[in-house]
XYZ file of C-alpha atoms in Angstrom:
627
model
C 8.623 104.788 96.958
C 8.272 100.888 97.291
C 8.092 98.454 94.681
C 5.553 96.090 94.216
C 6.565 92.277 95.524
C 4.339 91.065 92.295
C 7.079 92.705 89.698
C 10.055 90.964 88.754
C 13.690 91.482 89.895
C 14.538 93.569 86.433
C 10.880 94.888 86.190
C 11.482 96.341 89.910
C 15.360 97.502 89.732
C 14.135 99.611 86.300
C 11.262 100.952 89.005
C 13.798 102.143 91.397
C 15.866 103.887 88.616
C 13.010 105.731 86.448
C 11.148 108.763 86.729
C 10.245 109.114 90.431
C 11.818 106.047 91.449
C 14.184 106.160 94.952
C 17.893 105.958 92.657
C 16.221 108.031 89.999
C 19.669 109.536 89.139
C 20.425 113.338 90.010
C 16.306 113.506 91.132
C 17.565 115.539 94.753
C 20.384 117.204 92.995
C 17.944 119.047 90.492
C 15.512 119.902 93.137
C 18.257 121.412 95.339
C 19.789 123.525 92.852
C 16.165 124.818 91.857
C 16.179 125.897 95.681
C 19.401 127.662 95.650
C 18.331 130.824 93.909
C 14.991 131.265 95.819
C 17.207 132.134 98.882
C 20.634 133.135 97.571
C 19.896 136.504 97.209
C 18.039 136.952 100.871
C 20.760 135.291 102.201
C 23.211 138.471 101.825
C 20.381 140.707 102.634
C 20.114 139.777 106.226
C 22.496 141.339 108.485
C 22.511 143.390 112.209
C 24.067 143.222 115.353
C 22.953 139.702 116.581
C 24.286 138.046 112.925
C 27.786 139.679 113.930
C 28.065 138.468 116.994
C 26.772 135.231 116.127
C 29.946 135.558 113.723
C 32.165 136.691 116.891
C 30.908 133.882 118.648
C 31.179 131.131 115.669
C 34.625 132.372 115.559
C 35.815 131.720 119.259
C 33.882 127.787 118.999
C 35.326 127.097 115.570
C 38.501 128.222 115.479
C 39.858 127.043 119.382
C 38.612 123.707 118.957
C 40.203 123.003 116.095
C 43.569 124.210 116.926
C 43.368 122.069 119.822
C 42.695 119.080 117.874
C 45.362 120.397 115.733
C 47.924 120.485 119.152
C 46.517 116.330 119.545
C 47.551 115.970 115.472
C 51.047 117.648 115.502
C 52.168 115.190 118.159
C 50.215 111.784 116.845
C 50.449 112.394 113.401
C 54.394 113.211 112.833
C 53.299 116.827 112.409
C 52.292 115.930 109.474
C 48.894 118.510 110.226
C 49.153 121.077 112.796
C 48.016 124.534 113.493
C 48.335 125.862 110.488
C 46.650 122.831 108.201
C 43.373 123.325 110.789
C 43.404 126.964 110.100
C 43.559 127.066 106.177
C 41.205 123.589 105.896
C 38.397 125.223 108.584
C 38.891 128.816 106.715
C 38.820 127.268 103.123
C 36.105 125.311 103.296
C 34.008 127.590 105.564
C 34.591 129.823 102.853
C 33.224 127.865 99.843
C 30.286 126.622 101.689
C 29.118 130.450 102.956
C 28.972 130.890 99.070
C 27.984 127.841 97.513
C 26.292 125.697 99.698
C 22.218 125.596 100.048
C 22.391 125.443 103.840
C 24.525 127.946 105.559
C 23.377 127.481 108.933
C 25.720 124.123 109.117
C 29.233 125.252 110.366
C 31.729 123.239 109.231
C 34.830 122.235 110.377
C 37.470 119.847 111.683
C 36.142 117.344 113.977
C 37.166 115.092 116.745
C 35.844 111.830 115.274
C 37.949 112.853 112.017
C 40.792 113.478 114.067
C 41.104 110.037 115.383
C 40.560 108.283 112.689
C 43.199 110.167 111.063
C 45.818 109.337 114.336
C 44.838 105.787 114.171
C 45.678 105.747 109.925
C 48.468 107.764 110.679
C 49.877 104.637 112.830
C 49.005 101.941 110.501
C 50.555 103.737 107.724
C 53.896 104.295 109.575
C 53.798 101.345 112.120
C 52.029 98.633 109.711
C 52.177 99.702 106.151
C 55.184 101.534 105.664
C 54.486 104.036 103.539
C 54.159 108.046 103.542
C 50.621 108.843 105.223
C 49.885 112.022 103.519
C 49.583 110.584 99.534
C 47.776 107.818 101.173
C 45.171 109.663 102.958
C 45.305 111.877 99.990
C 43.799 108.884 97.781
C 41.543 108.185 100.414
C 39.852 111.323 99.902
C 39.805 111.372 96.354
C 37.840 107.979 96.824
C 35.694 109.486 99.682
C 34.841 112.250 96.902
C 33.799 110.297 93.972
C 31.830 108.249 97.074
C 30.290 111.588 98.233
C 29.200 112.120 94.365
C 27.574 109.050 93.985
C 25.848 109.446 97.448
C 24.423 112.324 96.083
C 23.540 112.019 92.495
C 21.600 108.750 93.690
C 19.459 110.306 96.474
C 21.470 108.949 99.385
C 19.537 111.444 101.817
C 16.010 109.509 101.465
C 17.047 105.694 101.403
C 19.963 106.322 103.996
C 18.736 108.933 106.538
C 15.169 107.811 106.538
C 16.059 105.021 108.233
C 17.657 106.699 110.774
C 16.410 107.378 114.547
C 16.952 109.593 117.348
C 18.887 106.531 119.066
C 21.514 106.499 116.807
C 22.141 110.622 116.430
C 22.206 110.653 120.461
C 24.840 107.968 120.649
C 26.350 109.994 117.881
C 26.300 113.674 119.736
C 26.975 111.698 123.326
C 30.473 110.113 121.358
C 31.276 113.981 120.185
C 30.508 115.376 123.727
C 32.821 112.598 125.415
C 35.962 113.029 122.387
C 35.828 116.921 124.006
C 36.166 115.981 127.020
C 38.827 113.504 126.117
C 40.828 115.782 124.476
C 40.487 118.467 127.519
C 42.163 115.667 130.123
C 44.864 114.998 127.208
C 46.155 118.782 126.987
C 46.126 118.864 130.630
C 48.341 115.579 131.019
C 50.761 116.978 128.357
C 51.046 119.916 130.310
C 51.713 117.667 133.474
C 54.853 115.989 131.934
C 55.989 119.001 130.616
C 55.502 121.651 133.259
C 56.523 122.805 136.997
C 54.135 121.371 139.511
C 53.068 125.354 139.995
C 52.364 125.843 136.564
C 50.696 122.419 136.095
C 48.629 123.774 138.931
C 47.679 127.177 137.214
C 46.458 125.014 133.732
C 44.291 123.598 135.801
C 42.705 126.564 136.978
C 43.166 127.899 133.642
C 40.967 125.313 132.235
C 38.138 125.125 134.685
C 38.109 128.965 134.725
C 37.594 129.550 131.019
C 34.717 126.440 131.259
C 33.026 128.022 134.001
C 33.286 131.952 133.142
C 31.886 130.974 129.671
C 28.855 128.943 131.377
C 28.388 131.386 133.645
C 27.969 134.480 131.099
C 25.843 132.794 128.975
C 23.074 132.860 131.801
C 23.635 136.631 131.705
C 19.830 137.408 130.186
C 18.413 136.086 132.903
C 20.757 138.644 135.161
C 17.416 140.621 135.093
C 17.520 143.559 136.983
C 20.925 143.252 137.131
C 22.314 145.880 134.020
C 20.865 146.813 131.281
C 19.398 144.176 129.184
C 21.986 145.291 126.110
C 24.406 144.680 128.436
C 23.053 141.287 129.355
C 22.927 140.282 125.663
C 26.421 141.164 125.124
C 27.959 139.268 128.094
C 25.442 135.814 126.721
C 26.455 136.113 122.976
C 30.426 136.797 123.828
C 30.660 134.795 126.418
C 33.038 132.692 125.170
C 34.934 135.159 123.299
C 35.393 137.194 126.877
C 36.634 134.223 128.856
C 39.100 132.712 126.423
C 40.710 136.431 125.981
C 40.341 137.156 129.973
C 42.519 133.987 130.656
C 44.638 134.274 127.218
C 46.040 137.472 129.159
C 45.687 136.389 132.717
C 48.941 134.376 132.761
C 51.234 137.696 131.584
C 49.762 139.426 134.596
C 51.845 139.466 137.401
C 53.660 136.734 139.438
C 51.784 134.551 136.743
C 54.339 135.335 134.231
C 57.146 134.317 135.819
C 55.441 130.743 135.523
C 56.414 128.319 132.809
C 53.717 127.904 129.952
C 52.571 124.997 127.500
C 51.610 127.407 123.997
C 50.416 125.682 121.044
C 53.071 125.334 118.695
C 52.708 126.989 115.194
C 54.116 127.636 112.096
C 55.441 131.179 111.923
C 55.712 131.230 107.897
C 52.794 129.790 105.406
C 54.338 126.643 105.241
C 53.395 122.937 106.486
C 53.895 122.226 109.712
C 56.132 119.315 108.525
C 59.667 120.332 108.095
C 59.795 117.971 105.070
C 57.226 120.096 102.874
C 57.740 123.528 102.130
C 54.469 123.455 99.820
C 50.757 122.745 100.320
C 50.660 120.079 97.664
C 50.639 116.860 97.757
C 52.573 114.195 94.994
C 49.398 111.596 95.272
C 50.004 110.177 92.083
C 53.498 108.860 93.615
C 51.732 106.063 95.492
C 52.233 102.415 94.494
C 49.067 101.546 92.614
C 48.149 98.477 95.138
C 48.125 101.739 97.492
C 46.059 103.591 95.660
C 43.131 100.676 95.176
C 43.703 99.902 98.787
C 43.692 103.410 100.080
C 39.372 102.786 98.828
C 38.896 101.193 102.397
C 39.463 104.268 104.779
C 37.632 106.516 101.918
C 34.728 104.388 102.458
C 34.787 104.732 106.171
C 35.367 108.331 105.738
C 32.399 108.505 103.567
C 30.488 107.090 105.893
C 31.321 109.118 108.830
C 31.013 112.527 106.505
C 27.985 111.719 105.453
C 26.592 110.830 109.106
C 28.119 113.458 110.397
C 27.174 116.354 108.138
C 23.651 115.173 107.513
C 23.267 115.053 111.536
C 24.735 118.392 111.806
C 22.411 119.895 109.337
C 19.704 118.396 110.451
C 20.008 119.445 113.909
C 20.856 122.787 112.754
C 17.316 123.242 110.730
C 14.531 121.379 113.387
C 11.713 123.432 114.145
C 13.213 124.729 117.417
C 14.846 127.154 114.786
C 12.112 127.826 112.631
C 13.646 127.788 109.711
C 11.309 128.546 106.798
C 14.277 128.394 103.467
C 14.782 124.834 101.758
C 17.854 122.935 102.403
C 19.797 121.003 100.243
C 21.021 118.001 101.694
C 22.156 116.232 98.225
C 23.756 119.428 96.956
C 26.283 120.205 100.411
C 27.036 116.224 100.443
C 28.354 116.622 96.534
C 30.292 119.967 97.435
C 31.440 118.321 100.976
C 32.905 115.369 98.561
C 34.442 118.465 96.275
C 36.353 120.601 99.297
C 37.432 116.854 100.584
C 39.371 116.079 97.437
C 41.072 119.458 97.243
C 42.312 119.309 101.534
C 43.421 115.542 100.232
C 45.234 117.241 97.576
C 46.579 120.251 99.356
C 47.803 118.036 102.065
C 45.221 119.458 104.964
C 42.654 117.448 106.900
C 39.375 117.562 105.625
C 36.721 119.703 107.254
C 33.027 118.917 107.533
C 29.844 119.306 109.366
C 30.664 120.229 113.443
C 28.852 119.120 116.230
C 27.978 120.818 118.760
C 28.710 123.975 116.590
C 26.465 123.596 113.968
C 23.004 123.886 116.135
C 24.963 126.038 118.476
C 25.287 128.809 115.421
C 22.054 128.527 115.135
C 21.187 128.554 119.082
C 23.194 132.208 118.624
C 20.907 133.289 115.654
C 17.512 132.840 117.234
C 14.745 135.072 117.982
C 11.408 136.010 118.846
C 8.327 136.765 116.486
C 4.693 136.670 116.377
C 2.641 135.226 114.059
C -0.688 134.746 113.653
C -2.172 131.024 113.620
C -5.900 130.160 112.979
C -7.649 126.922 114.693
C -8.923 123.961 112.136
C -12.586 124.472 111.732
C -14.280 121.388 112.738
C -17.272 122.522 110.833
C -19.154 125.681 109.226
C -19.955 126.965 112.363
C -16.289 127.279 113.631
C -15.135 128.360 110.066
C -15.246 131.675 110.960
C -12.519 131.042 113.669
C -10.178 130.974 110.419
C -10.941 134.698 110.299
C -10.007 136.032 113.557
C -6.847 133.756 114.063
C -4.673 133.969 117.647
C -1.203 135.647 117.347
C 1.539 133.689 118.605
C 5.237 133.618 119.623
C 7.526 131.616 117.583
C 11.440 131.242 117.876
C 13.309 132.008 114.233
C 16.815 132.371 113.116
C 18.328 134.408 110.753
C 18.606 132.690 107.841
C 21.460 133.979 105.797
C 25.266 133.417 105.164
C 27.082 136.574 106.774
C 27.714 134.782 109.905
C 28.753 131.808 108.184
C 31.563 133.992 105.484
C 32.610 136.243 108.112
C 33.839 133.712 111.004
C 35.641 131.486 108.300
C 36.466 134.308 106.450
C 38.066 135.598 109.954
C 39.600 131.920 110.886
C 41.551 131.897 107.006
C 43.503 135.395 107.853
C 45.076 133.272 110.865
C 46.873 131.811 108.457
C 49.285 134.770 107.550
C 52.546 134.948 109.923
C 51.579 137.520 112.110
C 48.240 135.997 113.339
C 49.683 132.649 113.488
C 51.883 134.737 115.895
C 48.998 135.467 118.236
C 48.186 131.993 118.024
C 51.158 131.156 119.304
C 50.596 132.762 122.600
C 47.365 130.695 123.274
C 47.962 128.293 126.670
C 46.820 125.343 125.416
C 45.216 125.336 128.872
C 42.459 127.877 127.828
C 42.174 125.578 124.824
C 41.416 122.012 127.588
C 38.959 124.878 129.272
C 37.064 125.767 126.026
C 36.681 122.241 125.313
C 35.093 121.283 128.678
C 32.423 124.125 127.368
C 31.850 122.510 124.613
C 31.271 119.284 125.907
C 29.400 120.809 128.315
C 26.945 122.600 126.114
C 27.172 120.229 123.537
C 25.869 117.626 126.332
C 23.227 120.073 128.158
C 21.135 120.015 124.908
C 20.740 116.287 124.311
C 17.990 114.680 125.882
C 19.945 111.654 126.765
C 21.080 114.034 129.412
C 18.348 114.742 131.453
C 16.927 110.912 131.492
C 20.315 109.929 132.492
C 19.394 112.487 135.318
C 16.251 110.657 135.976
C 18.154 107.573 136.714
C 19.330 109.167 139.710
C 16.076 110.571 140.826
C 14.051 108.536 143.108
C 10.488 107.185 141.653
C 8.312 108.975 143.488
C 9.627 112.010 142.413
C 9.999 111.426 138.688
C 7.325 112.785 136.421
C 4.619 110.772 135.560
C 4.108 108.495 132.444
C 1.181 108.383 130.101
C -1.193 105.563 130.115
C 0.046 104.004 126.732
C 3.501 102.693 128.499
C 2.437 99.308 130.441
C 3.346 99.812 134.425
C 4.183 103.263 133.783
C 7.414 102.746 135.206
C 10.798 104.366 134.503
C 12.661 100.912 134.454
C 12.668 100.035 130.739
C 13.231 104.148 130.004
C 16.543 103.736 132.464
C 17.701 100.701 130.778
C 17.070 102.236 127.193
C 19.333 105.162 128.561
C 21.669 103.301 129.668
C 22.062 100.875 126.118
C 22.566 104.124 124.648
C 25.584 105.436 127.544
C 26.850 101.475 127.091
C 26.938 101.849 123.261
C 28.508 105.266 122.973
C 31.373 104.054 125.602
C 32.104 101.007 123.903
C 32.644 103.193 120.496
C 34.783 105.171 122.543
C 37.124 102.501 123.739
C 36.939 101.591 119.883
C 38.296 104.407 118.938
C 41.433 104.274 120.917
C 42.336 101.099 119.610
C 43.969 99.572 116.832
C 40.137 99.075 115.879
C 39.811 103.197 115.576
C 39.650 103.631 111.685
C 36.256 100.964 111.386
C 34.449 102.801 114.306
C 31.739 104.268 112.062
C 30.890 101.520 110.947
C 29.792 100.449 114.086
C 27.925 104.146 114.525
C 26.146 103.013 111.194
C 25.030 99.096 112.335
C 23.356 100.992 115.365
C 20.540 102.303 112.687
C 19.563 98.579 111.828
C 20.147 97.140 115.511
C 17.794 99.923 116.578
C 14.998 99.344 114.004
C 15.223 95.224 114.237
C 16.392 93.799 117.272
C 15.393 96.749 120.091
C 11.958 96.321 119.414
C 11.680 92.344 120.653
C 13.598 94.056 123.791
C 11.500 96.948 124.859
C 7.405 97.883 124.844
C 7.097 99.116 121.194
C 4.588 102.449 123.100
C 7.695 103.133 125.339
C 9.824 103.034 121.780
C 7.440 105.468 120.341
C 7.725 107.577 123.510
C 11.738 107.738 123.692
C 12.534 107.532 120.024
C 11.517 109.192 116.725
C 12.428 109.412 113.001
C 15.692 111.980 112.714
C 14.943 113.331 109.895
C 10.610 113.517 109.134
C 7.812 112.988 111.311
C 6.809 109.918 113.227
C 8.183 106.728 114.956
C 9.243 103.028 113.135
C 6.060 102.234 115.348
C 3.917 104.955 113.843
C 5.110 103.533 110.158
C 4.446 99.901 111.126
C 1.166 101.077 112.078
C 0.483 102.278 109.075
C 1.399 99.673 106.997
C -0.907 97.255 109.691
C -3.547 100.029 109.259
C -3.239 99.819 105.135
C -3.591 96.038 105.484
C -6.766 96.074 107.475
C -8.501 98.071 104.978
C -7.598 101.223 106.920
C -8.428 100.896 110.490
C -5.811 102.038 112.422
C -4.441 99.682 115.144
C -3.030 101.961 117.925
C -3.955 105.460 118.796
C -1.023 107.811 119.600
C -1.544 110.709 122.566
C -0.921 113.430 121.027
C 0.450 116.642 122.606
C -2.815 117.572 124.244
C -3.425 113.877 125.859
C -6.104 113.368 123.634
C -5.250 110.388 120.890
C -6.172 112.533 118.000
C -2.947 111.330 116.723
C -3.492 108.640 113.968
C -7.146 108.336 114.756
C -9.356 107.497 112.415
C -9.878 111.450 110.942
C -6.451 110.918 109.166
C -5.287 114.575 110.610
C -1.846 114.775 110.347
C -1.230 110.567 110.536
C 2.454 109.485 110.151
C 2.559 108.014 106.368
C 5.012 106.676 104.684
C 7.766 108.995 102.248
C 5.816 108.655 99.005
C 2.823 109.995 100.820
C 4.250 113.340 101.642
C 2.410 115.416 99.765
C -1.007 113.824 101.575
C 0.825 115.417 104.962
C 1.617 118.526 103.562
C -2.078 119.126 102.083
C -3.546 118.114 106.041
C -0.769 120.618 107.618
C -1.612 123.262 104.917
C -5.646 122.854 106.350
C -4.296 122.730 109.683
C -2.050 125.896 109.424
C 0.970 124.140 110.267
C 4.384 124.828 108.821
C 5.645 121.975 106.159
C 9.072 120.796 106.935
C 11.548 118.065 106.950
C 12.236 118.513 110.516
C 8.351 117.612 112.308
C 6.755 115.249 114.709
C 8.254 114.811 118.589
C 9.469 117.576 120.780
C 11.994 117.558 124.339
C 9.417 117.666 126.236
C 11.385 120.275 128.422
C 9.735 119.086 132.426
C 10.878 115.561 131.613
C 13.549 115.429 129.331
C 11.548 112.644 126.708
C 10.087 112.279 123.427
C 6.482 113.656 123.364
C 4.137 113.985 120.059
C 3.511 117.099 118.358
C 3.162 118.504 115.121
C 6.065 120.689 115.550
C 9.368 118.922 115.644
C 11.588 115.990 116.084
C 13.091 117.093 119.076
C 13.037 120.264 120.211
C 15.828 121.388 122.720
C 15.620 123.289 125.616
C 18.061 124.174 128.367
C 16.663 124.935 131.423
């Protein structure tokens, strides 16, 4: 909604706060809990084989991850977290948001970003501050609570992640993709200082040998006619699951286990890692009060990076690659994310929150096949009667329900109890460094950043070939785009293993106003349009600016966009499916509805899969697809 530039300052704050109005208090919040109980019930009523293993495999990229990042917090935080506070936080909270939140799909988690910021407080508080660092980060996530409430109550989805582009979320999912790696080369230079050369030697070949077994066997469907296509489905949707066992045992096999082994360490009772707590609880309220005011800073940083983080993750999660069809709740699952912080601030474990690359990849593992029937527009009575005999169609879905979501971090919490913290125990932390190299590796095979930073390595003449609408038609301005965004996402890397660490979402944040101000005197505002796109609802910044130009000039449009097809329908005169503005929605949703096309937050660009860029369609924001 926009305000009028004739009303007054008061006249046009009370505008922004009434009925309708963009901070119209608890306006999302209502609407999402009116959502909740038209798909609570067919959430629990979903459930067969491919759920389960989508459980199995939700499991295996949840639960290794995390202890790994717990093995990086044990030694850089004091063990003040380890194994056991990753286990309970991931477990707990997975828990409460399989049966509370109103989008299940999002796995949730500990994540790397969190984990250095935490390291990097962890030092100021002992190195700089000198006090304890658990009632301090405690405080901070009370604050980052009561922040996450307010975010919430006053719409923060619509005036924050509106704004955002594709640009930003890349850089975003390239910085996750690159902390995996990271934290792969770290476990394996641990095990260097601490191992024979021999059995340094076998981690090695531990780690690339869980990486590549799991890529391998998730190619098993196209096997074809090699076993039976059961078969085939089993080995792709427990392929990680059969690697990280395979070379779990491998090193008690033999000659192998006479070799000297790096295990992540674990807590063998329910108790804190830290051998000065014997409970998880944490005496907050024991913090100097200067502490506790000052302690607002990192909550506000965490805030932000929560809030980026999980809105990413469940956005990704839900884009029309998925075909999801139930309402989400963003507003809701950013006021519970803010509840389940306090309490791991409280209990004295590290928050969890929305995980990428797991959150799309759960619902990668939850996708399938159905036809549907779709009818043609009629362009007039003559063609009407196409509506009657529409075409059938083959449409990816997901299962939409929570089983998947309860059962892994239902699964994950019993790891908590001695005798599966035992198991844990015998993990190499080498098959840990190899399942993170798969996750960075699929994590970074789905982004499209990928494949044009691909193209920059591909000679000109054999690049695909632009459209018309980009002047030159060259792949020069699309390389240096790319490689702003590779530049960026290093330099917030390097950030974050400095003293400078704790205030590198912030920087993650400026990118959303650098992108939408300042890149557009740099590059060709059609080659903008072609590369980037809204994150969260259809369109480009261009489209938008058009459309304000457009309503200015008494509604002709100024630029014609080519559309999927190559013909410019897109934002021609007609009005069909034009990119308006947020308080127009409803206008869009009446055209799609005449159109036959699915309403959704997640519309308007595609992957195009043969060249790895941004094209126009009614379908999606970006739709992934691995080749």
């Amino acid at each position: 909604m926009t305000v009028s530039w004739k009303l007054s300052w008061p006249q046009g704050l009370r505008a922004l706060f009434s009925t309708g109005g963009v901070l119209q208090p608890f306006r999302l919040l209502e609407q999402d809990l009116r959502n909740i109980p038209k798909r609570y019930v067919s959430d629990w009523t979903t459930f067969n084989q491919l759920v389960f293993a989508s459980a199995v495999y939700v499991f295996f990229t949840n639960l290794l991850p995390g202890i790994t990042f717990a093995s990086d917090l044990y030694v850089r935080t004091g063990a003040s977290w380890g194994t056991i506070e990753v286990v309970f936080s991931t477990g707990l909270v997975g828990i409460v948001f399989s049966l509370f939140s109103c989008q299940p799909l999002t796995i949730l988690g500990v994540t790397g970003p969190f984990s250095v910021l935490a390291e990097n407080i962890y030092m100021l508080c002992v190195d700089s501050f000198k006090i304890p660092f658990l009632p301090f980060m405690a405080w901070s996530l009370i604050h980052a609570a009561w922040m996450h409430y307010l975010l919430a109550i006053f719409n923060a989805h619509d005036w924050t992640m509106r704004y955002v582009t594709t640009f930003s979320t890349e850089i975003f999912a390239l910085l996750n993709s690159i902390i995996y790696f990271h934290k792969a080369i770290q476990e394996l230079q641990r095990a260097h200082d601490e191992l024979s050369f021999a059995a340094f030697l076998y981690a090695i070949i531990g780690a690339i040998g869980t990486c590549i077994l799991a890529v391998f066997l998730s190619y098993a469907e196209h096997w074809e006619p090699l076993f039976h296509k059961y078969i085939r489905m089993g080995l792709r949707e427990y392929a990680a699951a059969i690697s990280i066992i395979l070379f779990i045992g491998m090193p008690h096999i033999g000659e192998l286990a006479t070799l000297d082994r790096q295990t992540l360490p674990v807590s063998y009772h329910f108790q804190p890692s830290s051998p000065d707590r014997s409970v998880f609880f944490v005496r907050f309220w024991q913090l100097p009060v200067g502490w506790i005011l000052a302690a607002i800073i990192p909550g506000a940083i965490i805030t932000c990076l929560y809030f980026f983080d999980h809105e990413v993750s469940s956005i990704i999660s839900t884009i029309d690659r998925y075909g999801t069809r139930k309402p989400s709740g963003f507003a809701w699952d950013i006021a519970l994310l803010g509840t389940t912080t306090a309490i791991c601030g409280i209990l004295g474990i590290p928050p969890a929150n929305g995980l990428l690359p797991q959150a799309p990849l759960h619902s990668e593992s939850l996708m399938y096949r159905e036809k549907e029937a779709i009818a043609s527009p009629p362009s007039n009575d003559s063609d009407r009667a196409n509506v009657d005999s529409p075409e059938m169609r083959v449409r990816n879905r997901v299962y939409e329900q929570r089983w998947s979501h309860f059962l892994h971090a239902a699964g994950i919490l019993v790891f908590v109890s001695p005798p599966f913290m035992h198991v844990l125990g015998l993990t190499p932390t080498s098959v840990l460094a190899g399942l993170f190299l798969f996750m960075g590796e699929h994590s970074l095979s789905l982004k499209p950043i990928l494949m044009r930073t691909f193209y920059m390595l591909t000679p000109q003449s054999e690049l695909p070939s632009l459209p018309p609408a980009i002047k030159r038609r060259s792949y020069i301005p699309i390389h240096a785009y790319t490689l702003t965004q590779i530049i960026l996402t290093v330099v917030i890397f390097i950030v974050t293993l400095t003293k400078a660490g704790p205030a590198f979402p912030i920087i993650i944040i400026a990118l959303v106003p650098i992108r939408l101000k300042v890149m557009n005197h740099i590059w060709n505002r059609e080659l903008l349009r072609y590369v980037d796109a809204w994150a969260c609802y259809e369109g480009t910044p261009e489209d938008e600016e058009d459309e304000k130009a457009r309503l200015r000039n008494g509604g002709v449009w100024g630029h014609e966009i080519e559309d999927r097809d190559g013909t410019g329908a897109w934002g021609s005169s007609n009005g069909v499916l034009r990119s308006l503005r947020r308080s127009e929605e409803a206008v869009v949703e009446d055209e799609e509805k005449l159109l036959g096309v699915e309403a959704g937050p997640s519309r308007g660009m595609r992957l195009e899969p043969r060249t790895g860029l941004m094209r126009r369609t009614s379908a999606s924001i970006f739709e992934f697809k691995k080749e």
